[in-house]
PDB file of N, CA, C and O in Angstrom:
ATOM      1  N   MET A   1      82.969  53.658  97.672  1.00 46.00           N
ATOM      2  CA  MET A   1      82.550  55.040  97.883  1.00 46.00           C
ATOM      3  C   MET A   1      83.682  55.819  98.528  1.00 46.00           C
ATOM      4  O   MET A   1      83.668  56.131  99.694  1.00 46.00           O
ATOM      5  N   SER A   2      84.703  56.101  97.778  1.00 47.00           N
ATOM      6  CA  SER A   2      85.816  56.865  98.322  1.00 47.00           C
ATOM      7  C   SER A   2      85.591  58.347  98.064  1.00 47.00           C
ATOM      8  O   SER A   2      84.816  58.745  97.204  1.00 47.00           O
ATOM      9  N   SER A   3      86.301  59.173  98.801  1.00 49.00           N
ATOM     10  CA  SER A   3      86.149  60.619  98.638  1.00 49.00           C
ATOM     11  C   SER A   3      86.775  61.101  97.324  1.00 49.00           C
ATOM     12  O   SER A   3      86.443  62.158  96.825  1.00 49.00           O
ATOM     13  N   GLN A   4      87.680  60.306  96.743  1.00 49.00           N
ATOM     14  CA  GLN A   4      88.303  60.717  95.481  1.00 49.00           C
ATOM     15  C   GLN A   4      87.326  60.639  94.314  1.00 49.00           C
ATOM     16  O   GLN A   4      87.414  61.408  93.383  1.00 49.00           O
ATOM     17  N   GLY A   5      86.364  59.732  94.387  1.00 48.00           N
ATOM     18  CA  GLY A   5      85.398  59.587  93.298  1.00 48.00           C
ATOM     19  C   GLY A   5      84.595  60.859  93.093  1.00 48.00           C
ATOM     20  O   GLY A   5      84.377  61.296  91.976  1.00 48.00           O
ATOM     21  N   GLY A   6      84.158  61.496  94.177  1.00 50.00           N
ATOM     22  CA  GLY A   6      83.395  62.730  94.063  1.00 50.00           C
ATOM     23  C   GLY A   6      84.238  63.872  93.534  1.00 50.00           C
ATOM     24  O   GLY A   6      83.779  64.693  92.759  1.00 50.00           O
ATOM     25  N   GLY A   7      85.501  63.914  93.932  1.00 53.00           N
ATOM     26  CA  GLY A   7      86.383  64.976  93.461  1.00 53.00           C
ATOM     27  C   GLY A   7      86.646  64.888  91.977  1.00 53.00           C
ATOM     28  O   GLY A   7      86.693  65.884  91.275  1.00 53.00           O
ATOM     29  N   LEU A   8      86.794  63.655  91.492  1.00 56.00           N
ATOM     30  CA  LEU A   8      87.034  63.488  90.062  1.00 56.00           C
ATOM     31  C   LEU A   8      85.805  63.871  89.253  1.00 56.00           C
ATOM     32  O   LEU A   8      85.921  64.461  88.187  1.00 56.00           O
ATOM     33  N   MET A   9      84.627  63.550  89.759  1.00 60.00           N
ATOM     34  CA  MET A   9      83.406  63.903  89.036  1.00 60.00           C
ATOM     35  C   MET A   9      83.236  65.431  88.965  1.00 60.00           C
ATOM     36  O   MET A   9      82.882  65.966  87.930  1.00 60.00           O
ATOM     37  N   SER A  10      83.494  66.130  90.058  1.00 60.00           N
ATOM     38  CA  SER A  10      83.305  67.575  90.054  1.00 60.00           C
ATOM     39  C   SER A  10      84.374  68.272  89.220  1.00 60.00           C
ATOM     40  O   SER A  10      84.107  69.259  88.548  1.00 60.00           O
ATOM     41  N   SER A  11      85.595  67.782  89.235  1.00 64.00           N
ATOM     42  CA  SER A  11      86.648  68.435  88.455  1.00 64.00           C
ATOM     43  C   SER A  11      86.496  68.158  86.967  1.00 64.00           C
ATOM     44  O   SER A  11      86.918  68.957  86.147  1.00 64.00           O
ATOM     45  N   ALA A  12      85.875  67.046  86.601  1.00 61.00           N
ATOM     46  CA  ALA A  12      85.688  66.745  85.183  1.00 61.00           C
ATOM     47  C   ALA A  12      84.802  67.794  84.524  1.00 61.00           C
ATOM     48  O   ALA A  12      85.041  68.210  83.394  1.00 61.00           O
ATOM     49  N   GLY A  13      83.795  68.271  85.226  1.00 59.00           N
ATOM     50  CA  GLY A  13      82.942  69.321  84.676  1.00 59.00           C
ATOM     51  C   GLY A  13      83.692  70.618  84.476  1.00 59.00           C
ATOM     52  O   GLY A  13      83.492  71.324  83.500  1.00 59.00           O
ATOM     53  N   LEU A  14      84.583  70.945  85.410  1.00 59.00           N
ATOM     54  CA  LEU A  14      85.360  72.177  85.280  1.00 59.00           C
ATOM     55  C   LEU A  14      86.314  72.100  84.105  1.00 59.00           C
ATOM     56  O   LEU A  14      86.477  73.067  83.362  1.00 59.00           O
ATOM     57  N   VAL A  15      86.935  70.946  83.906  1.00 61.00           N
ATOM     58  CA  VAL A  15      87.857  70.791  82.782  1.00 61.00           C
ATOM     59  C   VAL A  15      87.096  70.951  81.474  1.00 61.00           C
ATOM     60  O   VAL A  15      87.537  71.630  80.554  1.00 61.00           O
ATOM     61  N   ARG A  16      85.926  70.350  81.395  1.00 61.00           N
ATOM     62  CA  ARG A  16      85.111  70.471  80.191  1.00 61.00           C
ATOM     63  C   ARG A  16      84.703  71.920  79.955  1.00 61.00           C
ATOM     64  O   ARG A  16      84.728  72.417  78.839  1.00 61.00           O
ATOM     65  N   TYR A  17      84.340  72.628  81.026  1.00 59.00           N
ATOM     66  CA  TYR A  17      83.926  74.027  80.915  1.00 59.00           C
ATOM     67  C   TYR A  17      85.069  74.893  80.406  1.00 59.00           C
ATOM     68  O   TYR A  17      84.902  75.682  79.478  1.00 59.00           O
ATOM     69  N   PHE A  18      86.253  74.759  80.987  1.00 57.00           N
ATOM     70  CA  PHE A  18      87.370  75.598  80.578  1.00 57.00           C
ATOM     71  C   PHE A  18      87.873  75.243  79.195  1.00 57.00           C
ATOM     72  O   PHE A  18      88.315  76.104  78.455  1.00 57.00           O
ATOM     73  N   ASP A  19      87.800  73.978  78.804  1.00 56.00           N
ATOM     74  CA  ASP A  19      88.193  73.611  77.444  1.00 56.00           C
ATOM     75  C   ASP A  19      87.282  74.257  76.418  1.00 56.00           C
ATOM     76  O   ASP A  19      87.734  74.770  75.405  1.00 56.00           O
ATOM     77  N   SER A  20      85.972  74.271  76.668  1.00 54.00           N
ATOM     78  CA  SER A  20      85.052  74.859  75.700  1.00 54.00           C
ATOM     79  C   SER A  20      85.209  76.382  75.669  1.00 54.00           C
ATOM     80  O   SER A  20      85.046  77.003  74.629  1.00 54.00           O
ATOM     81  N   GLU A  21      85.502  76.989  76.799  1.00 57.00           N
ATOM     82  CA  GLU A  21      85.689  78.441  76.834  1.00 57.00           C
ATOM     83  C   GLU A  21      86.950  78.850  76.080  1.00 57.00           C
ATOM     84  O   GLU A  21      86.972  79.865  75.415  1.00 57.00           O
ATOM     85  N   ASP A  22      88.019  78.070  76.180  1.00 57.00           N
ATOM     86  CA  ASP A  22      89.276  78.435  75.539  1.00 57.00           C
ATOM     87  C   ASP A  22      89.151  78.446  74.015  1.00 57.00           C
ATOM     88  O   ASP A  22      89.796  79.236  73.355  1.00 57.00           O
ATOM     89  N   ARG A  23      88.339  77.580  73.472  1.00 64.00           N
ATOM     90  CA  ARG A  23      88.219  77.529  72.012  1.00 64.00           C
ATOM     91  C   ARG A  23      87.512  78.757  71.450  1.00 64.00           C
ATOM     92  O   ARG A  23      87.827  79.222  70.372  1.00 64.00           O
ATOM     93  N   ASN A  24      86.532  79.270  72.188  1.00 67.00           N
ATOM     94  CA  ASN A  24      85.711  80.356  71.665  1.00 67.00           C
ATOM     95  C   ASN A  24      86.174  81.737  72.117  1.00 67.00           C
ATOM     96  O   ASN A  24      85.731  82.735  71.563  1.00 67.00           O
ATOM     97  N   ALA A  25      87.019  81.796  73.110  1.00 67.00           N
ATOM     98  CA  ALA A  25      87.396  83.081  73.692  1.00 67.00           C
ATOM     99  C   ALA A  25      88.448  83.776  72.822  1.00 67.00           C
ATOM    100  O   ALA A  25      89.344  83.130  72.287  1.00 67.00           O
ATOM    101  N   PRO A  26      88.328  85.097  72.681  1.00 77.00           N
ATOM    102  CA  PRO A  26      89.385  85.826  71.975  1.00 77.00           C
ATOM    103  C   PRO A  26      90.646  85.857  72.834  1.00 77.00           C
ATOM    104  O   PRO A  26      90.569  85.929  74.062  1.00 77.00           O
ATOM    105  N   THR A  27      91.787  85.796  72.206  1.00 83.00           N
ATOM    106  CA  THR A  27      93.041  85.816  72.953  1.00 83.00           C
ATOM    107  C   THR A  27      93.631  87.213  72.923  1.00 83.00           C
ATOM    108  O   THR A  27      93.644  87.877  71.882  1.00 83.00           O
ATOM    109  N   ILE A  28      94.095  87.664  74.082  1.00 86.00           N
ATOM    110  CA  ILE A  28      94.726  88.975  74.216  1.00 86.00           C
ATOM    111  C   ILE A  28      96.113  88.748  74.789  1.00 86.00           C
ATOM    112  O   ILE A  28      96.283  88.022  75.766  1.00 86.00           O
ATOM    113  N   ASP A  29      97.101  89.364  74.179  1.00 91.00           N
ATOM    114  CA  ASP A  29      98.467  89.233  74.634  1.00 91.00           C
ATOM    115  C   ASP A  29      98.605  89.849  76.034  1.00 91.00           C
ATOM    116  O   ASP A  29      98.116  90.961  76.267  1.00 91.00           O
ATOM    117  N   PRO A  30      99.221  89.159  76.975  1.00 92.00           N
ATOM    118  CA  PRO A  30      99.376  89.721  78.325  1.00 92.00           C
ATOM    119  C   PRO A  30     100.100  91.059  78.340  1.00 92.00           C
ATOM    120  O   PRO A  30      99.809  91.919  79.168  1.00 92.00           O
ATOM    121  N   LYS A  31     101.027  91.270  77.421  1.00 96.00           N
ATOM    122  CA  LYS A  31     101.730  92.556  77.353  1.00 96.00           C
ATOM    123  C   LYS A  31     100.766  93.685  77.016  1.00 96.00           C
ATOM    124  O   LYS A  31     100.917  94.806  77.494  1.00 96.00           O
ATOM    125  N   THR A  32      99.767  93.407  76.198  1.00 96.00           N
ATOM    126  CA  THR A  32      98.762  94.408  75.851  1.00 96.00           C
ATOM    127  C   THR A  32      97.954  94.798  77.078  1.00 96.00           C
ATOM    128  O   THR A  32      97.652  95.978  77.286  1.00 96.00           O
ATOM    129  N   VAL A  33      97.602  93.817  77.893  1.00 95.00           N
ATOM    130  CA  VAL A  33      96.824  94.095  79.105  1.00 95.00           C
ATOM    131  C   VAL A  33      97.638  94.951  80.074  1.00 95.00           C
ATOM    132  O   VAL A  33      97.126  95.923  80.647  1.00 95.00           O
ATOM    133  N   VAL A  34      98.914  94.621  80.243  1.00 96.00           N
ATOM    134  CA  VAL A  34      99.772  95.394  81.145  1.00 96.00           C
ATOM    135  C   VAL A  34      99.956  96.812  80.618  1.00 96.00           C
ATOM    136  O   VAL A  34      99.872  97.784  81.374  1.00 96.00           O
ATOM    137  N   ALA A  35     100.186  96.949  79.315  1.00 97.00           N
ATOM    138  CA  ALA A  35     100.367  98.275  78.725  1.00 97.00           C
ATOM    139  C   ALA A  35      99.098  99.117  78.892  1.00 97.00           C
ATOM    140  O   ALA A  35      99.178 100.309  79.215  1.00 97.00           O
ATOM    141  N   PHE A  36      97.936  98.514  78.700  1.00 97.00           N
ATOM    142  CA  PHE A  36      96.684  99.243  78.881  1.00 97.00           C
ATOM    143  C   PHE A  36      96.528  99.693  80.330  1.00 97.00           C
ATOM    144  O   PHE A  36      96.107 100.825  80.595  1.00 97.00           O
ATOM    145  N   GLY A  37      96.889  98.835  81.274  1.00 97.00           N
ATOM    146  CA  GLY A  37      96.804  99.200  82.689  1.00 97.00           C
ATOM    147  C   GLY A  37      97.729 100.349  83.039  1.00 97.00           C
ATOM    148  O   GLY A  37      97.343 101.265  83.783  1.00 97.00           O
ATOM    149  N   VAL A  38      98.933 100.335  82.510  1.00 97.00           N
ATOM    150  CA  VAL A  38      99.885 101.413  82.777  1.00 97.00           C
ATOM    151  C   VAL A  38      99.385 102.728  82.176  1.00 97.00           C
ATOM    152  O   VAL A  38      99.429 103.779  82.829  1.00 97.00           O
ATOM    153  N   LEU A  39      98.902 102.673  80.953  1.00 98.00           N
ATOM    154  CA  LEU A  39      98.395 103.883  80.308  1.00 98.00           C
ATOM    155  C   LEU A  39      97.161 104.422  81.035  1.00 98.00           C
ATOM    156  O   LEU A  39      97.027 105.640  81.201  1.00 98.00           O
ATOM    157  N   PHE A  40      96.289 103.538  81.482  1.00 97.00           N
ATOM    158  CA  PHE A  40      95.102 103.973  82.208  1.00 97.00           C
ATOM    159  C   PHE A  40      95.490 104.604  83.540  1.00 97.00           C
ATOM    160  O   PHE A  40      94.945 105.640  83.933  1.00 97.00           O
ATOM    161  N   GLY A  41      96.477 104.016  84.227  1.00 97.00           N
ATOM    162  CA  GLY A  41      96.953 104.596  85.479  1.00 97.00           C
ATOM    163  C   GLY A  41      97.582 105.958  85.267  1.00 97.00           C
ATOM    164  O   GLY A  41      97.374 106.882  86.061  1.00 97.00           O
ATOM    165  N   ALA A  42      98.349 106.115  84.190  1.00 97.00           N
ATOM    166  CA  ALA A  42      98.955 107.418  83.885  1.00 97.00           C
ATOM    167  C   ALA A  42      97.879 108.452  83.584  1.00 97.00           C
ATOM    168  O   ALA A  42      97.973 109.602  84.020  1.00 97.00           O
ATOM    169  N   LEU A  43      96.834 108.045  82.864  1.00 97.00           N
ATOM    170  CA  LEU A  43      95.735 108.961  82.563  1.00 97.00           C
ATOM    171  C   LEU A  43      95.041 109.419  83.841  1.00 97.00           C
ATOM    172  O   LEU A  43      94.742 110.606  84.002  1.00 97.00           O
ATOM    173  N   VAL A  44      94.822 108.510  84.764  1.00 96.00           N
ATOM    174  CA  VAL A  44      94.186 108.871  86.035  1.00 96.00           C
ATOM    175  C   VAL A  44      95.062 109.848  86.811  1.00 96.00           C
ATOM    176  O   VAL A  44      94.577 110.842  87.369  1.00 96.00           O
ATOM    177  N   GLN A  45      96.369 109.606  86.839  1.00 96.00           N
ATOM    178  CA  GLN A  45      97.288 110.495  87.550  1.00 96.00           C
ATOM    179  C   GLN A  45      97.299 111.889  86.910  1.00 96.00           C
ATOM    180  O   GLN A  45      97.326 112.908  87.616  1.00 96.00           O
ATOM    181  N   ILE A  46      97.280 111.940  85.593  1.00 96.00           N
ATOM    182  CA  ILE A  46      97.274 113.224  84.898  1.00 96.00           C
ATOM    183  C   ILE A  46      95.982 113.987  85.192  1.00 96.00           C
ATOM    184  O   ILE A  46      96.003 115.190  85.484  1.00 96.00           O
ATOM    185  N   LEU A  47      94.845 113.286  85.158  1.00 95.00           N
ATOM    186  CA  LEU A  47      93.574 113.954  85.437  1.00 95.00           C
ATOM    187  C   LEU A  47      93.503 114.425  86.889  1.00 95.00           C
ATOM    188  O   LEU A  47      92.931 115.484  87.173  1.00 95.00           O
ATOM    189  N   ASN A  48      94.102 113.689  87.819  1.00 95.00           N
ATOM    190  CA  ASN A  48      94.144 114.142  89.211  1.00 95.00           C
ATOM    191  C   ASN A  48      95.029 115.369  89.361  1.00 95.00           C
ATOM    192  O   ASN A  48      94.711 116.273  90.138  1.00 95.00           O
ATOM    193  N   ALA A  49      96.124 115.423  88.619  1.00 94.00           N
ATOM    194  CA  ALA A  49      97.016 116.568  88.719  1.00 94.00           C
ATOM    195  C   ALA A  49      96.365 117.826  88.147  1.00 94.00           C
ATOM    196  O   ALA A  49      96.546 118.936  88.657  1.00 94.00           O
ATOM    197  N   VAL A  50      95.615 117.665  87.072  1.00 92.00           N
ATOM    198  CA  VAL A  50      94.951 118.793  86.422  1.00 92.00           C
ATOM    199  C   VAL A  50      93.765 119.258  87.269  1.00 92.00           C
ATOM    200  O   VAL A  50      93.433 120.449  87.269  1.00 92.00           O
ATOM    201  N   GLY A  51      93.140 118.338  87.968  1.00 84.00           N
ATOM    202  CA  GLY A  51      92.005 118.687  88.810  1.00 84.00           C
ATOM    203  C   GLY A  51      90.676 118.481  88.114  1.00 84.00           C
ATOM    204  O   GLY A  51      89.667 119.063  88.487  1.00 84.00           O
ATOM    205  N   ALA A  52      90.661 117.664  87.090  1.00 65.00           N
ATOM    206  CA  ALA A  52      89.411 117.411  86.356  1.00 65.00           C
ATOM    207  C   ALA A  52      88.544 116.406  87.079  1.00 65.00           C
ATOM    208  O   ALA A  52      88.971 115.563  87.776  1.00 65.00           O
TER     209      ALA A  52
END
């Protein structure tokens, strides 16, 4: 009854969960996410400047 046995059991479920999620999840390029964030930030700044 070592403490490592419990850790391996709990982490095995997480590995299984993330493996199943990766197969079904849509993939988005990280550059697209960054570009969207920059454009959204610019839009917010423009709307603040206009006063909308």
